[in-house]
PDB file of C-alpha atoms in Angstrom:
ATOM      1  CA  MET B   1      -6.405  55.919  -9.102  1.00 48.00           C
ATOM      2  CA  PRO B   2      -5.782  52.147  -8.906  1.00 49.00           C
ATOM      3  CA  ASP B   3      -6.230  50.169 -12.067  1.00 55.00           C
ATOM      4  CA  LEU B   4      -9.606  48.421 -11.668  1.00 49.00           C
ATOM      5  CA  HIS B   5      -8.769  45.939 -14.415  1.00 50.00           C
ATOM      6  CA  GLU B   6      -5.619  44.801 -12.605  1.00 50.00           C
ATOM      7  CA  GLU B   7      -7.521  44.529  -9.312  1.00 48.00           C
ATOM      8  CA  ASN B   8     -10.242  42.439 -10.914  1.00 47.00           C
ATOM      9  CA  THR B   9      -7.657  40.207 -12.581  1.00 50.00           C
ATOM     10  CA  SER B  10      -5.898  39.740  -9.249  1.00 50.00           C
ATOM     11  CA  LEU B  11      -9.169  38.825  -7.532  1.00 44.00           C
ATOM     12  CA  VAL B  12     -10.014  36.323 -10.265  1.00 42.00           C
ATOM     13  CA  ASP B  13      -6.569  34.690  -9.951  1.00 48.00           C
ATOM     14  CA  GLN B  14      -6.908  34.580  -6.156  1.00 48.00           C
ATOM     15  CA  ASN B  15     -10.352  33.018  -6.390  1.00 49.00           C
ATOM     16  CA  SER B  16      -9.057  30.437  -8.861  1.00 48.00           C
ATOM     17  CA  ASN B  17      -6.213  29.504  -6.521  1.00 48.00           C
ATOM     18  CA  ASN B  18      -8.610  29.300  -3.601  1.00 52.00           C
ATOM     19  CA  LYS B  19     -10.866  26.950  -5.561  1.00 53.00           C
ATOM     20  CA  ILE B  20      -7.923  24.684  -6.379  1.00 50.00           C
ATOM     21  CA  LEU B  21      -6.715  24.571  -2.774  1.00 52.00           C
ATOM     22  CA  ASP B  22     -10.146  24.482  -1.130  1.00 54.00           C
ATOM     23  CA  PRO B  23     -10.598  21.020   0.480  1.00 54.00           C
ATOM     24  CA  ARG B  24     -14.306  21.250  -0.358  1.00 56.00           C
ATOM     25  CA  GLY B  25     -13.575  22.024  -3.990  1.00 62.00           C
ATOM     26  CA  ARG B  26     -13.495  19.390  -6.700  1.00 71.00           C
ATOM     27  CA  TYR B  27      -9.883  19.952  -7.760  1.00 79.00           C
ATOM     28  CA  LEU B  28      -8.174  19.013  -4.523  1.00 86.00           C
ATOM     29  CA  ARG B  29     -10.607  16.152  -3.946  1.00 86.00           C
ATOM     30  CA  TRP B  30      -9.648  14.456  -7.192  1.00 84.00           C
ATOM     31  CA  VAL B  31      -5.969  14.976  -6.498  1.00 90.00           C
ATOM     32  CA  ALA B  32      -6.489  13.418  -3.088  1.00 90.00           C
ATOM     33  CA  MET B  33      -8.312  10.514  -4.763  1.00 91.00           C
ATOM     34  CA  ILE B  34      -5.151   9.651  -6.683  1.00 92.00           C
ATOM     35  CA  PHE B  35      -3.192   9.358  -3.445  1.00 95.00           C
ATOM     36  CA  MET B  36      -6.043   7.375  -1.868  1.00 94.00           C
ATOM     37  CA  CYS B  37      -5.895   4.830  -4.684  1.00 93.00           C
ATOM     38  CA  PHE B  38      -2.142   4.402  -4.237  1.00 95.00           C
ATOM     39  CA  LEU B  39      -2.400   4.231  -0.446  1.00 95.00           C
ATOM     40  CA  PRO B  40      -2.676   0.383  -0.298  1.00 94.00           C
ATOM     41  CA  PHE B  41      -0.845  -0.153  -3.604  1.00 96.00           C
ATOM     42  CA  GLY B  42       2.316  -1.490  -1.932  1.00 97.00           C
ATOM     43  CA  ALA B  43       0.310  -3.787   0.353  1.00 96.00           C
ATOM     44  CA  TYR B  44      -1.565  -5.383  -2.535  1.00 95.00           C
ATOM     45  CA  TYR B  45       1.586  -5.610  -4.642  1.00 97.00           C
ATOM     46  CA  CYS B  46       3.588  -7.365  -1.925  1.00 97.00           C
ATOM     47  CA  ASP B  47       0.679  -9.488  -0.724  1.00 95.00           C
ATOM     48  CA  ASP B  48       1.046 -11.738  -3.776  1.00 93.00           C
ATOM     49  CA  ASN B  49       4.838 -11.736  -3.945  1.00 97.00           C
ATOM     50  CA  PRO B  50       4.942 -15.417  -2.950  1.00 97.00           C
ATOM     51  CA  ALA B  51       2.508 -16.328  -5.761  1.00 95.00           C
ATOM     52  CA  GLY B  52       4.709 -14.653  -8.348  1.00 96.00           C
ATOM     53  CA  LEU B  53       7.803 -16.438  -7.019  1.00 97.00           C
ATOM     54  CA  GLN B  54       6.237 -19.759  -6.074  1.00 96.00           C
ATOM     55  CA  ASP B  55       8.477 -22.155  -8.023  1.00 96.00           C
ATOM     56  CA  VAL B  56      11.783 -20.379  -7.386  1.00 96.00           C
ATOM     57  CA  MET B  57      10.887 -19.666  -3.774  1.00 97.00           C
ATOM     58  CA  LYS B  58      10.247 -23.354  -3.080  1.00 97.00           C
ATOM     59  CA  GLU B  59      13.438 -24.296  -4.868  1.00 96.00           C
ATOM     60  CA  ASP B  60      15.774 -21.637  -3.435  1.00 96.00           C
ATOM     61  CA  LEU B  61      14.456 -21.850   0.119  1.00 97.00           C
ATOM     62  CA  LYS B  62      14.087 -25.624  -0.063  1.00 96.00           C
ATOM     63  CA  ILE B  63      10.611 -25.594   1.406  1.00 97.00           C
ATOM     64  CA  SER B  64       7.574 -27.807   0.919  1.00 96.00           C
ATOM     65  CA  SER B  65       4.229 -26.751  -0.474  1.00 95.00           C
ATOM     66  CA  SER B  66       2.709 -26.664   3.001  1.00 96.00           C
ATOM     67  CA  THR B  67       5.479 -24.362   4.240  1.00 97.00           C
ATOM     68  CA  PHE B  68       4.938 -22.134   1.230  1.00 97.00           C
ATOM     69  CA  THR B  69       1.197 -21.852   1.850  1.00 96.00           C
ATOM     70  CA  SER B  70       1.937 -20.948   5.477  1.00 96.00           C
ATOM     71  CA  PHE B  71       3.134 -17.562   4.207  1.00 97.00           C
ATOM     72  CA  TYR B  72      -0.490 -16.856   3.304  1.00 96.00           C
ATOM     73  CA  SER B  73      -1.791 -18.386   6.528  1.00 95.00           C
ATOM     74  CA  TRP B  74       0.362 -16.118   8.677  1.00 96.00           C
ATOM     75  CA  TYR B  75      -0.813 -13.154   6.614  1.00 95.00           C
ATOM     76  CA  SER B  76      -4.497 -14.102   6.939  1.00 92.00           C
ATOM     77  CA  TRP B  77      -4.731 -14.963  10.660  1.00 90.00           C
ATOM     78  CA  PRO B  78      -4.473 -11.416  12.046  1.00 88.00           C
ATOM     79  CA  ASN B  79      -7.034 -10.197   9.508  1.00 83.00           C
ATOM     80  CA  VAL B  80      -9.767 -12.278  11.150  1.00 82.00           C
ATOM     81  CA  ILE B  81     -10.085  -9.436  13.656  1.00 84.00           C
ATOM     82  CA  MET B  82      -7.724  -6.659  12.548  1.00 83.00           C
ATOM     83  CA  SER B  83     -10.006  -5.261   9.846  1.00 77.00           C
ATOM     84  CA  ALA B  84     -12.617  -4.438  12.480  1.00 80.00           C
ATOM     85  CA  VAL B  85     -10.082  -3.466  15.123  1.00 87.00           C
ATOM     86  CA  GLY B  86      -8.315  -1.173  12.688  1.00 86.00           C
ATOM     87  CA  GLY B  87     -11.560   0.610  11.935  1.00 86.00           C
ATOM     88  CA  VAL B  88     -12.260   1.156  15.647  1.00 90.00           C
ATOM     89  CA  LEU B  89      -8.731   2.455  16.218  1.00 91.00           C
ATOM     90  CA  ILE B  90      -9.128   4.924  13.350  1.00 91.00           C
ATOM     91  CA  ASP B  91     -12.559   6.107  14.522  1.00 88.00           C
ATOM     92  CA  LYS B  92     -11.868   6.488  18.243  1.00 90.00           C
ATOM     93  CA  TRP B  93      -8.154   7.063  18.807  1.00 91.00           C
ATOM     94  CA  LEU B  94      -5.854   7.425  15.822  1.00 92.00           C
ATOM     95  CA  GLY B  95      -7.809   9.388  13.241  1.00 92.00           C
ATOM     96  CA  VAL B  96      -7.603   8.719   9.535  1.00 93.00           C
ATOM     97  CA  ALA B  97      -4.290  10.446   8.729  1.00 93.00           C
ATOM     98  CA  ARG B  98      -2.357   9.054  11.681  1.00 95.00           C
ATOM     99  CA  GLY B  99      -3.949   5.617  11.305  1.00 95.00           C
ATOM    100  CA  ALA B 100      -3.067   5.415   7.606  1.00 96.00           C
ATOM    101  CA  THR B 101       0.534   6.410   8.328  1.00 96.00           C
ATOM    102  CA  ILE B 102       0.896   3.901  11.159  1.00 96.00           C
ATOM    103  CA  PHE B 103      -0.632   1.024   9.198  1.00 96.00           C
ATOM    104  CA  CYS B 104       1.506   1.873   6.142  1.00 97.00           C
ATOM    105  CA  SER B 105       4.579   1.806   8.364  1.00 97.00           C
ATOM    106  CA  ILE B 106       3.577  -1.592   9.740  1.00 97.00           C
ATOM    107  CA  VAL B 107       3.243  -2.907   6.170  1.00 97.00           C
ATOM    108  CA  VAL B 108       6.735  -1.603   5.334  1.00 98.00           C
ATOM    109  CA  VAL B 109       8.227  -3.260   8.438  1.00 98.00           C
ATOM    110  CA  GLY B 110       6.464  -6.524   7.703  1.00 98.00           C
ATOM    111  CA  GLN B 111       7.721  -6.663   4.119  1.00 98.00           C
ATOM    112  CA  LEU B 112      11.285  -5.796   5.190  1.00 98.00           C
ATOM    113  CA  VAL B 113      11.242  -8.536   7.834  1.00 99.00           C
ATOM    114  CA  PHE B 114       9.878 -10.966   5.231  1.00 99.00           C
ATOM    115  CA  GLY B 115      12.691 -10.061   2.850  1.00 98.00           C
ATOM    116  CA  VAL B 116      15.426 -10.310   5.476  1.00 98.00           C
ATOM    117  CA  GLY B 117      14.096 -13.687   6.542  1.00 98.00           C
ATOM    118  CA  GLY B 118      14.241 -14.869   2.952  1.00 98.00           C
ATOM    119  CA  PHE B 119      17.786 -13.555   2.519  1.00 98.00           C
ATOM    120  CA  PHE B 120      19.047 -15.612   5.468  1.00 97.00           C
ATOM    121  CA  ARG B 121      16.651 -18.507   4.815  1.00 97.00           C
ATOM    122  CA  LEU B 122      14.987 -18.122   8.193  1.00 98.00           C
ATOM    123  CA  ILE B 123      11.445 -19.368   7.607  1.00 98.00           C
ATOM    124  CA  TRP B 124      10.246 -18.410  11.067  1.00 98.00           C
ATOM    125  CA  VAL B 125      11.398 -14.825  10.484  1.00 98.00           C
ATOM    126  CA  MET B 126       9.570 -14.808   7.159  1.00 98.00           C
ATOM    127  CA  ASN B 127       6.388 -15.988   8.925  1.00 98.00           C
ATOM    128  CA  ILE B 128       6.724 -13.193  11.493  1.00 98.00           C
ATOM    129  CA  GLY B 129       7.171 -10.727   8.666  1.00 98.00           C
ATOM    130  CA  ARG B 130       4.000 -11.938   6.962  1.00 97.00           C
ATOM    131  CA  PHE B 131       2.107 -11.731  10.253  1.00 96.00           C
ATOM    132  CA  ILE B 132       3.241  -8.120  10.773  1.00 96.00           C
ATOM    133  CA  PHE B 133       2.418  -7.364   7.154  1.00 97.00           C
ATOM    134  CA  GLY B 134      -1.107  -8.762   7.627  1.00 94.00           C
ATOM    135  CA  VAL B 135      -1.715  -6.661  10.722  1.00 94.00           C
ATOM    136  CA  GLY B 136      -1.160  -3.489   8.726  1.00 94.00           C
ATOM    137  CA  SER B 137      -2.489  -4.467   5.303  1.00 91.00           C
ATOM    138  CA  GLU B 138      -6.213  -4.924   5.863  1.00 85.00           C
ATOM    139  CA  SER B 139      -6.346  -2.147   8.456  1.00 89.00           C
ATOM    140  CA  LEU B 140      -4.916   0.108   5.763  1.00 92.00           C
ATOM    141  CA  SER B 141      -7.938  -0.716   3.608  1.00 88.00           C
ATOM    142  CA  SER B 142     -10.137   0.576   6.446  1.00 88.00           C
ATOM    143  CA  ALA B 143      -8.171   3.830   6.437  1.00 92.00           C
ATOM    144  CA  GLN B 144      -8.581   4.093   2.675  1.00 92.00           C
ATOM    145  CA  SER B 145     -12.353   3.734   2.987  1.00 90.00           C
ATOM    146  CA  ALA B 146     -12.430   6.310   5.784  1.00 90.00           C
ATOM    147  CA  TYR B 147     -10.563   8.752   3.583  1.00 92.00           C
ATOM    148  CA  ALA B 148     -13.050   8.213   0.746  1.00 91.00           C
ATOM    149  CA  VAL B 149     -16.033   8.861   3.007  1.00 90.00           C
ATOM    150  CA  SER B 150     -14.461  12.051   4.382  1.00 88.00           C
ATOM    151  CA  TRP B 151     -13.772  13.492   0.922  1.00 88.00           C
ATOM    152  CA  PHE B 152     -16.680  12.302  -1.236  1.00 87.00           C
ATOM    153  CA  LEU B 153     -20.445  11.983  -1.005  1.00 81.00           C
ATOM    154  CA  GLY B 154     -23.287  10.314  -2.893  1.00 78.00           C
ATOM    155  CA  LYS B 155     -22.687   8.962  -6.380  1.00 80.00           C
ATOM    156  CA  GLN B 156     -19.086  10.163  -6.365  1.00 85.00           C
ATOM    157  CA  LEU B 157     -18.414   7.957  -3.352  1.00 88.00           C
ATOM    158  CA  ASN B 158     -19.601   4.859  -5.209  1.00 88.00           C
ATOM    159  CA  PHE B 159     -17.311   5.704  -8.111  1.00 90.00           C
ATOM    160  CA  VAL B 160     -14.336   6.211  -5.769  1.00 91.00           C
ATOM    161  CA  PHE B 161     -14.943   2.883  -4.019  1.00 90.00           C
ATOM    162  CA  GLY B 162     -15.000   1.141  -7.394  1.00 92.00           C
ATOM    163  CA  LEU B 163     -11.843   2.914  -8.530  1.00 93.00           C
ATOM    164  CA  GLN B 164     -10.043   1.958  -5.315  1.00 92.00           C
ATOM    165  CA  LEU B 165     -11.025  -1.684  -5.843  1.00 90.00           C
ATOM    166  CA  SER B 166      -9.755  -1.550  -9.412  1.00 92.00           C
ATOM    167  CA  PHE B 167      -6.412  -0.152  -8.276  1.00 91.00           C
ATOM    168  CA  SER B 168      -6.010  -2.996  -5.790  1.00 90.00           C
ATOM    169  CA  ARG B 169      -6.500  -5.512  -8.612  1.00 91.00           C
ATOM    170  CA  VAL B 170      -4.048  -3.586 -10.793  1.00 95.00           C
ATOM    171  CA  ALA B 171      -1.437  -3.791  -8.040  1.00 95.00           C
ATOM    172  CA  SER B 172      -1.834  -7.586  -7.829  1.00 94.00           C
ATOM    173  CA  LEU B 173      -1.660  -7.847 -11.612  1.00 95.00           C
ATOM    174  CA  ILE B 174       1.509  -5.736 -11.791  1.00 97.00           C
ATOM    175  CA  ASN B 175       3.086  -7.931  -9.128  1.00 97.00           C
ATOM    176  CA  LEU B 176       2.384 -11.131 -11.041  1.00 95.00           C
ATOM    177  CA  ASN B 177       3.915  -9.612 -14.183  1.00 96.00           C
ATOM    178  CA  THR B 178       6.970  -7.944 -12.642  1.00 97.00           C
ATOM    179  CA  ILE B 179       8.181  -9.784  -9.543  1.00 97.00           C
ATOM    180  CA  ARG B 180       9.593 -12.747 -11.477  1.00 96.00           C
ATOM    181  CA  PRO B 181      11.389 -10.516 -14.028  1.00 96.00           C
ATOM    182  CA  ILE B 182      12.922  -8.645 -11.069  1.00 96.00           C
ATOM    183  CA  TYR B 183      14.155 -11.962  -9.681  1.00 96.00           C
ATOM    184  CA  ASP B 184      15.513 -12.994 -13.097  1.00 94.00           C
ATOM    185  CA  SER B 185      17.248  -9.638 -13.625  1.00 94.00           C
ATOM    186  CA  LEU B 186      19.460  -9.996 -10.543  1.00 93.00           C
ATOM    187  CA  ASP B 187      23.112 -10.811 -11.126  1.00 80.00           C
ATOM    188  CA  SER B 188      23.957 -14.469 -11.406  1.00 76.00           C
ATOM    189  CA  HIS B 189      26.304 -14.328  -8.417  1.00 78.00           C
ATOM    190  CA  ILE B 190      23.267 -13.653  -6.219  1.00 88.00           C
ATOM    191  CA  SER B 191      21.604 -17.040  -5.925  1.00 87.00           C
ATOM    192  CA  GLY B 192      19.517 -19.152  -3.628  1.00 91.00           C
ATOM    193  CA  PRO B 193      17.894 -17.521  -0.593  1.00 96.00           C
ATOM    194  CA  LYS B 194      19.839 -14.277  -1.073  1.00 96.00           C
ATOM    195  CA  ARG B 195      18.230 -13.786  -4.477  1.00 96.00           C
ATOM    196  CA  ILE B 196      14.774 -14.310  -3.000  1.00 97.00           C
ATOM    197  CA  GLY B 197      15.548 -11.910  -0.174  1.00 98.00           C
ATOM    198  CA  VAL B 198      16.825  -9.151  -2.448  1.00 97.00           C
ATOM    199  CA  THR B 199      13.785  -9.514  -4.683  1.00 98.00           C
ATOM    200  CA  LEU B 200      11.436  -9.155  -1.711  1.00 98.00           C
ATOM    201  CA  LEU B 201      13.372  -6.152  -0.408  1.00 98.00           C
ATOM    202  CA  ILE B 202      13.120  -4.471  -3.810  1.00 98.00           C
ATOM    203  CA  ALA B 203       9.371  -5.099  -3.702  1.00 98.00           C
ATOM    204  CA  ALA B 204       9.292  -3.274  -0.358  1.00 98.00           C
ATOM    205  CA  SER B 205       9.920  -0.028  -2.279  1.00 98.00           C
ATOM    206  CA  THR B 206       6.254  -0.099  -3.341  1.00 98.00           C
ATOM    207  CA  CYS B 207       5.244  -0.124   0.345  1.00 98.00           C
ATOM    208  CA  ILE B 208       7.542   2.850   0.979  1.00 98.00           C
ATOM    209  CA  PHE B 209       5.870   4.637  -1.938  1.00 98.00           C
ATOM    210  CA  SER B 210       2.451   4.005  -0.343  1.00 97.00           C
ATOM    211  CA  LEU B 211       3.800   5.365   2.953  1.00 97.00           C
ATOM    212  CA  GLY B 212       4.749   8.528   1.106  1.00 97.00           C
ATOM    213  CA  CYS B 213       1.157   8.801  -0.151  1.00 96.00           C
ATOM    214  CA  ALA B 214      -0.103   8.415   3.428  1.00 96.00           C
ATOM    215  CA  LEU B 215       2.204  11.224   4.602  1.00 96.00           C
ATOM    216  CA  ILE B 216       0.947  13.518   1.821  1.00 94.00           C
ATOM    217  CA  LEU B 217      -2.690  12.835   2.658  1.00 86.00           C
TER     218      LEU B 217
END
């Protein structure tokens, strides 16, 4: 006769595994929440790269204050409409998973273009990079909210929204405390625009990390 104790133990283990992997269960939801919080991490980190490098960026690129502030203008202009457009695209055509991956990819491309433009001291290329970055960044926030709504309900949803907002502020804070040390740590033979460009390209790694989170979700 089969060992009833072993069968019961096997059933308990199977049920435990099913609970962990069940999308409706609490375990997988909270794991997913971690990836949701890191989804726009790279975008928020790189958004304030210019602020963390303001003095050296103006000096190395030999640009005026108005040219420097244009980096934020080019980032902001597409967001006048893209936040709403991104939400519509996610709801009607792309879906949350595909939309998050596409918008994360756009953020990566934008930051890479921004860094390459800085490396070669091509301000117009840097502006294009910031524009591309802006197209993906705020739309990515729409995808993050859509993920939260699809995984959580009620009071949990309010907590998740608050946690996501906190993570975005943490990303900006980390940028302001790390981007300048990254610039300072580069070898002395890398100077001027090249040093700015390399720093911005290193920062792009955070966007690639967020893209990885989008692919996992």
